[in-house]
Short mmCIF file of N, CA and C in Angstrom, two decimals:
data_model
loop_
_atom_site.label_atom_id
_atom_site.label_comp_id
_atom_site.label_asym_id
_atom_site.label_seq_id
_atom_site.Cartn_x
_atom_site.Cartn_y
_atom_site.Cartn_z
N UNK A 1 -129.71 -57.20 -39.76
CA UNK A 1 -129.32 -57.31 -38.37
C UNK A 1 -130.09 -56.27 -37.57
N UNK A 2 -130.46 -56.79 -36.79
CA UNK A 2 -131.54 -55.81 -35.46
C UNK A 2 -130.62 -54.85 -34.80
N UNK A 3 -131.11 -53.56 -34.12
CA UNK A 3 -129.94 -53.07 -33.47
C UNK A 3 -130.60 -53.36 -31.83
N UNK A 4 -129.67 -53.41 -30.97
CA UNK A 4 -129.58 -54.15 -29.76
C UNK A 4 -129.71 -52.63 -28.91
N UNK A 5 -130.90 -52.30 -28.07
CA UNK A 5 -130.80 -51.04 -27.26
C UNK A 5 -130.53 -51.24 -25.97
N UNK A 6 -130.83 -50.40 -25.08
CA UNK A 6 -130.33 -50.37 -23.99
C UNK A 6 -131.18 -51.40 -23.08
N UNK A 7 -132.46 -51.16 -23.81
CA UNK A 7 -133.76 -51.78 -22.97
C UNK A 7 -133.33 -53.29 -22.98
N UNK A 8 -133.01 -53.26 -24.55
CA UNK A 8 -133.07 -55.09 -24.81
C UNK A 8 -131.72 -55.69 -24.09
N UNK A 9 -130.11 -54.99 -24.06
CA UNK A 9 -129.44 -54.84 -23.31
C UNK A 9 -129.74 -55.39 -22.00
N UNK A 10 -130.25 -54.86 -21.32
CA UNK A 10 -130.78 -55.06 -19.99
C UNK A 10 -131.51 -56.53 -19.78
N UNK A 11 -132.06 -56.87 -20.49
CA UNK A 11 -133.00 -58.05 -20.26
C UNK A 11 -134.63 -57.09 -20.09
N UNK A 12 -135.30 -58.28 -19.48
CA UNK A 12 -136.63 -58.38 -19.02
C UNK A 12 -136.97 -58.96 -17.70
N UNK A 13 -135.72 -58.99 -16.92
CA UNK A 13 -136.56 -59.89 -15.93
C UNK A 13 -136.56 -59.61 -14.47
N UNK A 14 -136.70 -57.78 -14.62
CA UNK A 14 -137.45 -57.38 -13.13
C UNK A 14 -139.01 -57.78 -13.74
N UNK A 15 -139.64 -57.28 -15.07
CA UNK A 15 -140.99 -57.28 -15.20
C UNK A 15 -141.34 -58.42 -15.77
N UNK A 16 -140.88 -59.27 -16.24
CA UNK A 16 -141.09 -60.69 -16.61
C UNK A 16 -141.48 -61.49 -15.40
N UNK A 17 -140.28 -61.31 -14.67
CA UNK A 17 -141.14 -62.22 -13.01
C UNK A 17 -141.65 -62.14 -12.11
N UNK A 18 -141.96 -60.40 -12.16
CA UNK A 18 -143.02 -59.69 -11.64
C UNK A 18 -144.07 -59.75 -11.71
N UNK A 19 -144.24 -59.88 -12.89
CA UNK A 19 -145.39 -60.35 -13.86
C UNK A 19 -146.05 -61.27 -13.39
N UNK A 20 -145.34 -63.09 -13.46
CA UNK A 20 -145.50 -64.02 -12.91
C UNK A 20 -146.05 -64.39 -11.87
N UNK A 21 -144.96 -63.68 -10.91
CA UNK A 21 -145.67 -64.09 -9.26
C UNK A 21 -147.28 -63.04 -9.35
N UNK A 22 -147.07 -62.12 -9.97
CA UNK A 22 -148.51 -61.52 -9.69
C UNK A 22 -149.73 -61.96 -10.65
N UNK A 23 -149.54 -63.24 -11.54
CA UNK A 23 -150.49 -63.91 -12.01
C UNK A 23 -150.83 -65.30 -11.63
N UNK A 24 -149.82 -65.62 -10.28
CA UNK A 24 -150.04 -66.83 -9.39
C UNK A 24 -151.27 -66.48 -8.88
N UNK A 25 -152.28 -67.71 -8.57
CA UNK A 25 -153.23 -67.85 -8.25
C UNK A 25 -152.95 -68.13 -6.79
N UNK A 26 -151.60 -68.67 -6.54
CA UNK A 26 -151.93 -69.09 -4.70
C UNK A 26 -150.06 -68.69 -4.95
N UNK A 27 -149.90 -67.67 -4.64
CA UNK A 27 -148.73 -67.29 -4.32
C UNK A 27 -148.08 -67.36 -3.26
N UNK A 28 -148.62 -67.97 -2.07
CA UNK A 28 -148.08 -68.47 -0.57
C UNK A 28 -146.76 -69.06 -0.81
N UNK A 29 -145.60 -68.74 -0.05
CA UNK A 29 -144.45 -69.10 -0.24
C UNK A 29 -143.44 -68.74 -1.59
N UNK A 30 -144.41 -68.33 -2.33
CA UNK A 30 -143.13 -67.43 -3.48
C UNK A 30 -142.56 -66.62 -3.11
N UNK A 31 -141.41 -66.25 -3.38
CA UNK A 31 -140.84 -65.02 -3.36
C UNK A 31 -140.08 -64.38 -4.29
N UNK A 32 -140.32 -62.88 -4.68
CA UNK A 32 -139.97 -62.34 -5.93
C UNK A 32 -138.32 -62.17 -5.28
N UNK A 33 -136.86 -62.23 -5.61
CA UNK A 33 -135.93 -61.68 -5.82
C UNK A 33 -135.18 -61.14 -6.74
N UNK A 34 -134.74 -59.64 -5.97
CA UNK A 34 -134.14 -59.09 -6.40
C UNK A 34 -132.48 -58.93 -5.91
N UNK A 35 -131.70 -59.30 -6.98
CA UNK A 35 -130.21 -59.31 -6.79
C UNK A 35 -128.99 -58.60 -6.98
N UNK A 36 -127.47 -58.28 -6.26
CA UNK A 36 -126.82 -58.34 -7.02
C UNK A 36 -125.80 -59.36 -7.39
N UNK A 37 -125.56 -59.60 -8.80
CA UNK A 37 -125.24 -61.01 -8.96
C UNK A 37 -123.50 -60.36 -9.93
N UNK A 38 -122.86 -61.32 -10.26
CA UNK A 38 -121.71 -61.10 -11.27
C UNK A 38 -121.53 -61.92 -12.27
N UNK A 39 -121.59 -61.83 -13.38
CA UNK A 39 -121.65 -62.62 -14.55
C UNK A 39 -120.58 -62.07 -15.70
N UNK A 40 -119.98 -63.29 -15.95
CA UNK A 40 -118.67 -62.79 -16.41
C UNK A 40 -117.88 -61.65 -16.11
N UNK A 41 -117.47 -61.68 -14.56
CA UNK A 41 -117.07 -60.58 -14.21
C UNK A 41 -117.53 -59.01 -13.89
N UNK A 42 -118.76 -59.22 -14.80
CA UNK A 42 -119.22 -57.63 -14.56
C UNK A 42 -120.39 -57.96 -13.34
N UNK A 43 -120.61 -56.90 -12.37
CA UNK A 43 -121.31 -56.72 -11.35
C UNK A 43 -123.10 -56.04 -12.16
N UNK A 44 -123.74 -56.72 -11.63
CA UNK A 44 -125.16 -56.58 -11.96
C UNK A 44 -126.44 -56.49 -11.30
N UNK A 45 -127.88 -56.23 -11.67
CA UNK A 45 -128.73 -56.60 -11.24
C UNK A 45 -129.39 -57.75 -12.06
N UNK A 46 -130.05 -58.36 -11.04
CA UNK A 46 -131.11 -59.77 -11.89
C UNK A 46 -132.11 -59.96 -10.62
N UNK A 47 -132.88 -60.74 -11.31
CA UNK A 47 -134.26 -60.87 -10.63
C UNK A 47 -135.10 -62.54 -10.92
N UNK A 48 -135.49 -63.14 -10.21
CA UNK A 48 -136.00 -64.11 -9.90
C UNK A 48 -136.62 -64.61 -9.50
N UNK A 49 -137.44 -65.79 -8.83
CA UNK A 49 -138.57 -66.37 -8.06
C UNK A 49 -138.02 -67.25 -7.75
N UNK A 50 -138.18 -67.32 -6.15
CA UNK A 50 -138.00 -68.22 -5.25
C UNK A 50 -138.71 -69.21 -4.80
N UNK A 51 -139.24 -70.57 -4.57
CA UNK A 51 -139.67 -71.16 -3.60
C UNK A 51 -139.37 -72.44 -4.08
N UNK A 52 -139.75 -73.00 -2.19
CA UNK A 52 -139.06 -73.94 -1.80
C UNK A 52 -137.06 -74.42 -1.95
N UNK A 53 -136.64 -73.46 -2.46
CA UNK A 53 -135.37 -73.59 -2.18
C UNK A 53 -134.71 -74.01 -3.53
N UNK A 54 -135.85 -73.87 -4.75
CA UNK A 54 -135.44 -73.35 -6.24
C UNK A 54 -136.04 -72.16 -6.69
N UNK A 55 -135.21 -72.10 -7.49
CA UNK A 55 -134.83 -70.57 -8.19
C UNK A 55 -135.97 -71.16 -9.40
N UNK A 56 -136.52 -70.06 -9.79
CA UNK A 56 -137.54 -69.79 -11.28
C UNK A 56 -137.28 -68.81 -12.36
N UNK A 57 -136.82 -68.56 -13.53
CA UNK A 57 -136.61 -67.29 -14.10
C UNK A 57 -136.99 -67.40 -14.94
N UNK A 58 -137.98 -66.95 -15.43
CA UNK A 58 -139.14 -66.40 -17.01
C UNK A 58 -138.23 -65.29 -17.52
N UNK A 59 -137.06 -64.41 -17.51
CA UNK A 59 -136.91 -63.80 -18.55
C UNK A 59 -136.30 -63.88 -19.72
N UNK A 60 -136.59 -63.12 -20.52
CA UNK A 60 -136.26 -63.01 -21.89
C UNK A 60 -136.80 -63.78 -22.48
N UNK A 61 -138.29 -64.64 -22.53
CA UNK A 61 -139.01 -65.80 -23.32
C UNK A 61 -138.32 -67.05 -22.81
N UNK A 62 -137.30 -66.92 -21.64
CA UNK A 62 -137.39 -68.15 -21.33
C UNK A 62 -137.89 -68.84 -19.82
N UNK A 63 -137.45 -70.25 -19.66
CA UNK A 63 -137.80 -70.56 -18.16
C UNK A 63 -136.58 -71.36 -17.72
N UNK A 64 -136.08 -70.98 -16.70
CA UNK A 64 -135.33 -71.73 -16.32
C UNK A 64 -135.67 -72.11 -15.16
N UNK A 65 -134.85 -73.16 -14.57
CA UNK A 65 -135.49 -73.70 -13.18
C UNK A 65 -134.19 -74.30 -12.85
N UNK A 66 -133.54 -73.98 -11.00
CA UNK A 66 -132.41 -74.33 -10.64
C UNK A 66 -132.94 -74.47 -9.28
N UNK A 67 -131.46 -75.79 -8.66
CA UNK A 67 -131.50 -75.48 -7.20
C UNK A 67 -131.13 -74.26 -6.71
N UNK A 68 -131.90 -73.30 -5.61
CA UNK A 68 -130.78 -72.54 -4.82
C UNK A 68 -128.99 -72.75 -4.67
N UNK A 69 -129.03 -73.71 -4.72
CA UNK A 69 -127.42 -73.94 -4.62
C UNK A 69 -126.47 -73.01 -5.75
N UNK A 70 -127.24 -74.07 -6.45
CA UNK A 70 -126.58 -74.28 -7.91
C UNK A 70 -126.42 -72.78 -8.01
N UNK A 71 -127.79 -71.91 -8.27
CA UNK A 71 -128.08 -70.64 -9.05
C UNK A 71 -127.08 -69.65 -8.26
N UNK A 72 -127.21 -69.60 -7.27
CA UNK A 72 -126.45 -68.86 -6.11
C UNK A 72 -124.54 -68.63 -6.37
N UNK A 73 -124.52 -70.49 -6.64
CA UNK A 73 -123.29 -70.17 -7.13
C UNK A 73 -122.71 -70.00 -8.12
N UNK A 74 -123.14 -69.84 -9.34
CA UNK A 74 -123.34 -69.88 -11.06
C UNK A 74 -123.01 -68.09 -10.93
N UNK A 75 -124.10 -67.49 -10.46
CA UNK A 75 -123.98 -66.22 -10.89
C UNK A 75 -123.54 -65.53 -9.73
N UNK A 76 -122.83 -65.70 -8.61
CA UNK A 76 -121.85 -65.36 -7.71
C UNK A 76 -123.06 -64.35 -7.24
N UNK A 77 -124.18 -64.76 -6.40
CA UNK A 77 -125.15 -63.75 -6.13
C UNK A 77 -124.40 -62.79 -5.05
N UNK A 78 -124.66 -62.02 -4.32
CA UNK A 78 -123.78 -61.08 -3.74
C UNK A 78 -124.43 -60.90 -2.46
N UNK A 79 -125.53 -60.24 -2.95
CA UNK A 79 -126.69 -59.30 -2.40
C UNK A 79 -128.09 -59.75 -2.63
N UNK A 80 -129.07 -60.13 -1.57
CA UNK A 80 -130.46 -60.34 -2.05
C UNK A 80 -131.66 -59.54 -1.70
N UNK A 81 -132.61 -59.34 -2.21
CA UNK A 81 -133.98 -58.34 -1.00
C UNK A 81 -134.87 -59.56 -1.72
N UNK A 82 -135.88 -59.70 -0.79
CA UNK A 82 -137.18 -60.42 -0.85
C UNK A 82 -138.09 -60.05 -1.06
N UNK A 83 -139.19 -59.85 -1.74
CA UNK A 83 -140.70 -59.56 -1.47
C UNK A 83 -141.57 -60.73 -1.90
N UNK A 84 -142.59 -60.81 -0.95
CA UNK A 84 -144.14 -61.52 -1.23
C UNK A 84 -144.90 -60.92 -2.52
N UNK A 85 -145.49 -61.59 -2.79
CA UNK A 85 -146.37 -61.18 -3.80
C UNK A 85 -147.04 -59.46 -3.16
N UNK A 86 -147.40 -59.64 -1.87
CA UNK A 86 -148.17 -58.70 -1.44
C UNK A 86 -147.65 -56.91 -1.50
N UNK A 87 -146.03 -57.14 -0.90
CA UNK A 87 -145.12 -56.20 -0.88
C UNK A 87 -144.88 -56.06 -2.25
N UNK A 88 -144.38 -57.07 -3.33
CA UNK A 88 -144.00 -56.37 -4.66
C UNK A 88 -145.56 -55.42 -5.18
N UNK A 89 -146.56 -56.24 -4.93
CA UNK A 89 -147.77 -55.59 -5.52
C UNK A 89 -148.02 -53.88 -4.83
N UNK A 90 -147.33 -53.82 -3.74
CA UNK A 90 -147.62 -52.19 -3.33
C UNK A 90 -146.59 -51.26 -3.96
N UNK A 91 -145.36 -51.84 -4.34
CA UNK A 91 -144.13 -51.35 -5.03
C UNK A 91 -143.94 -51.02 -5.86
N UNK A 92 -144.47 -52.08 -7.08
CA UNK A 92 -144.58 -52.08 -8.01
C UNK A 92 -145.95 -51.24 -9.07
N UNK A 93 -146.46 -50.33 -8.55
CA UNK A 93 -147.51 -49.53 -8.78
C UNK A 93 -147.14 -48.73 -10.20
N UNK A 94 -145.88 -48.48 -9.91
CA UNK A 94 -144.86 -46.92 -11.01
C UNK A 94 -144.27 -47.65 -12.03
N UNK A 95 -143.75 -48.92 -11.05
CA UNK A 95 -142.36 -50.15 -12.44
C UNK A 95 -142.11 -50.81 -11.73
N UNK A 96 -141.73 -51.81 -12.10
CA UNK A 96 -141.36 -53.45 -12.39
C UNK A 96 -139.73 -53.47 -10.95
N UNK A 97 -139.26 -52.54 -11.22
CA UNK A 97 -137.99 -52.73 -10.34
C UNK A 97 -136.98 -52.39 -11.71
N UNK A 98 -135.54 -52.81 -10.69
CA UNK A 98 -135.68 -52.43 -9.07
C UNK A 98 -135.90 -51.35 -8.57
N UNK A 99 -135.91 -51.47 -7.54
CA UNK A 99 -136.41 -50.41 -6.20
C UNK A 99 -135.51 -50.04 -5.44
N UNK A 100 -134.30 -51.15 -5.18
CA UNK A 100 -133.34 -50.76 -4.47
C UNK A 100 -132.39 -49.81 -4.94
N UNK A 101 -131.48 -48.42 -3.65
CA UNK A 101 -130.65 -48.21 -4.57
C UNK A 101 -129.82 -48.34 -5.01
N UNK A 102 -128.86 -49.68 -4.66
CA UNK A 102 -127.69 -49.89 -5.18
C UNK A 102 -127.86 -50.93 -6.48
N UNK A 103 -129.49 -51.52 -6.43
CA UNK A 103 -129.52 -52.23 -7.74
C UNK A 103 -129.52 -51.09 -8.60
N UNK A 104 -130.18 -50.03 -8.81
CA UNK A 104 -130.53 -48.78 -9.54
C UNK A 104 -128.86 -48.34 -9.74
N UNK A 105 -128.12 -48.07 -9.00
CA UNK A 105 -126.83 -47.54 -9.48
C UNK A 105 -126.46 -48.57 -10.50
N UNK A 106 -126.70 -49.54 -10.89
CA UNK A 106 -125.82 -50.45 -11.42
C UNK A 106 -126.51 -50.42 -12.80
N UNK A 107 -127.10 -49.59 -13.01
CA UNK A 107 -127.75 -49.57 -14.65
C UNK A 107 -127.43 -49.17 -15.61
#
């Protein structure tokens, strides 16, 4: 049995879809989000890609793909911030996210 750390705990998917939008070739209209969401009750951060009015999420080796609707109301999103490819790329210089500080308190 593997032991489970804090890192793996956490997921992957401020830098998993960070990743992503910054290996789009025509990133016009994506948008990286960052959330706070609640999942099974506990209050969290998560992170995602936006456009056209579905949700995208590459983390943890996977992909998922939802309406805005749907995703929004699944994981009781709370709180959102936006960035373009352009803004995450000046941000993201140090780490992956988040950046905000009330996503950061929640770690």
């Amino acid at each position: 049995m593997s032991k489970t750390t804090k890192q793996d705990a956490r997921g992957d998917c401020y830098s998993a879809n960070g990743s992503k939008l910054l290996q789009m070739d025509k990133p016009e209209g994506w948008a990286l989000v960052h959330a706070i969401i609640s999942s099974n009750g506990v209050r969290m951060g998560h992170c995602w890609l936006d456009y056209g009015g579905e949700v995208f999420d590459y983390s943890n080796g996977m992909e998922m793909r939802s309406t805005v609707e749907v995703w929004y109301h699944h994981y009781r999103v709370e709180k959102t911030w936006r960035y373009t490819n352009f803004e995450y790329l000046a941000l993201s210089d140090k780490h992956r996210g988040p950046f905000e500080p009330e996503l950061l308190a929640l770690r």
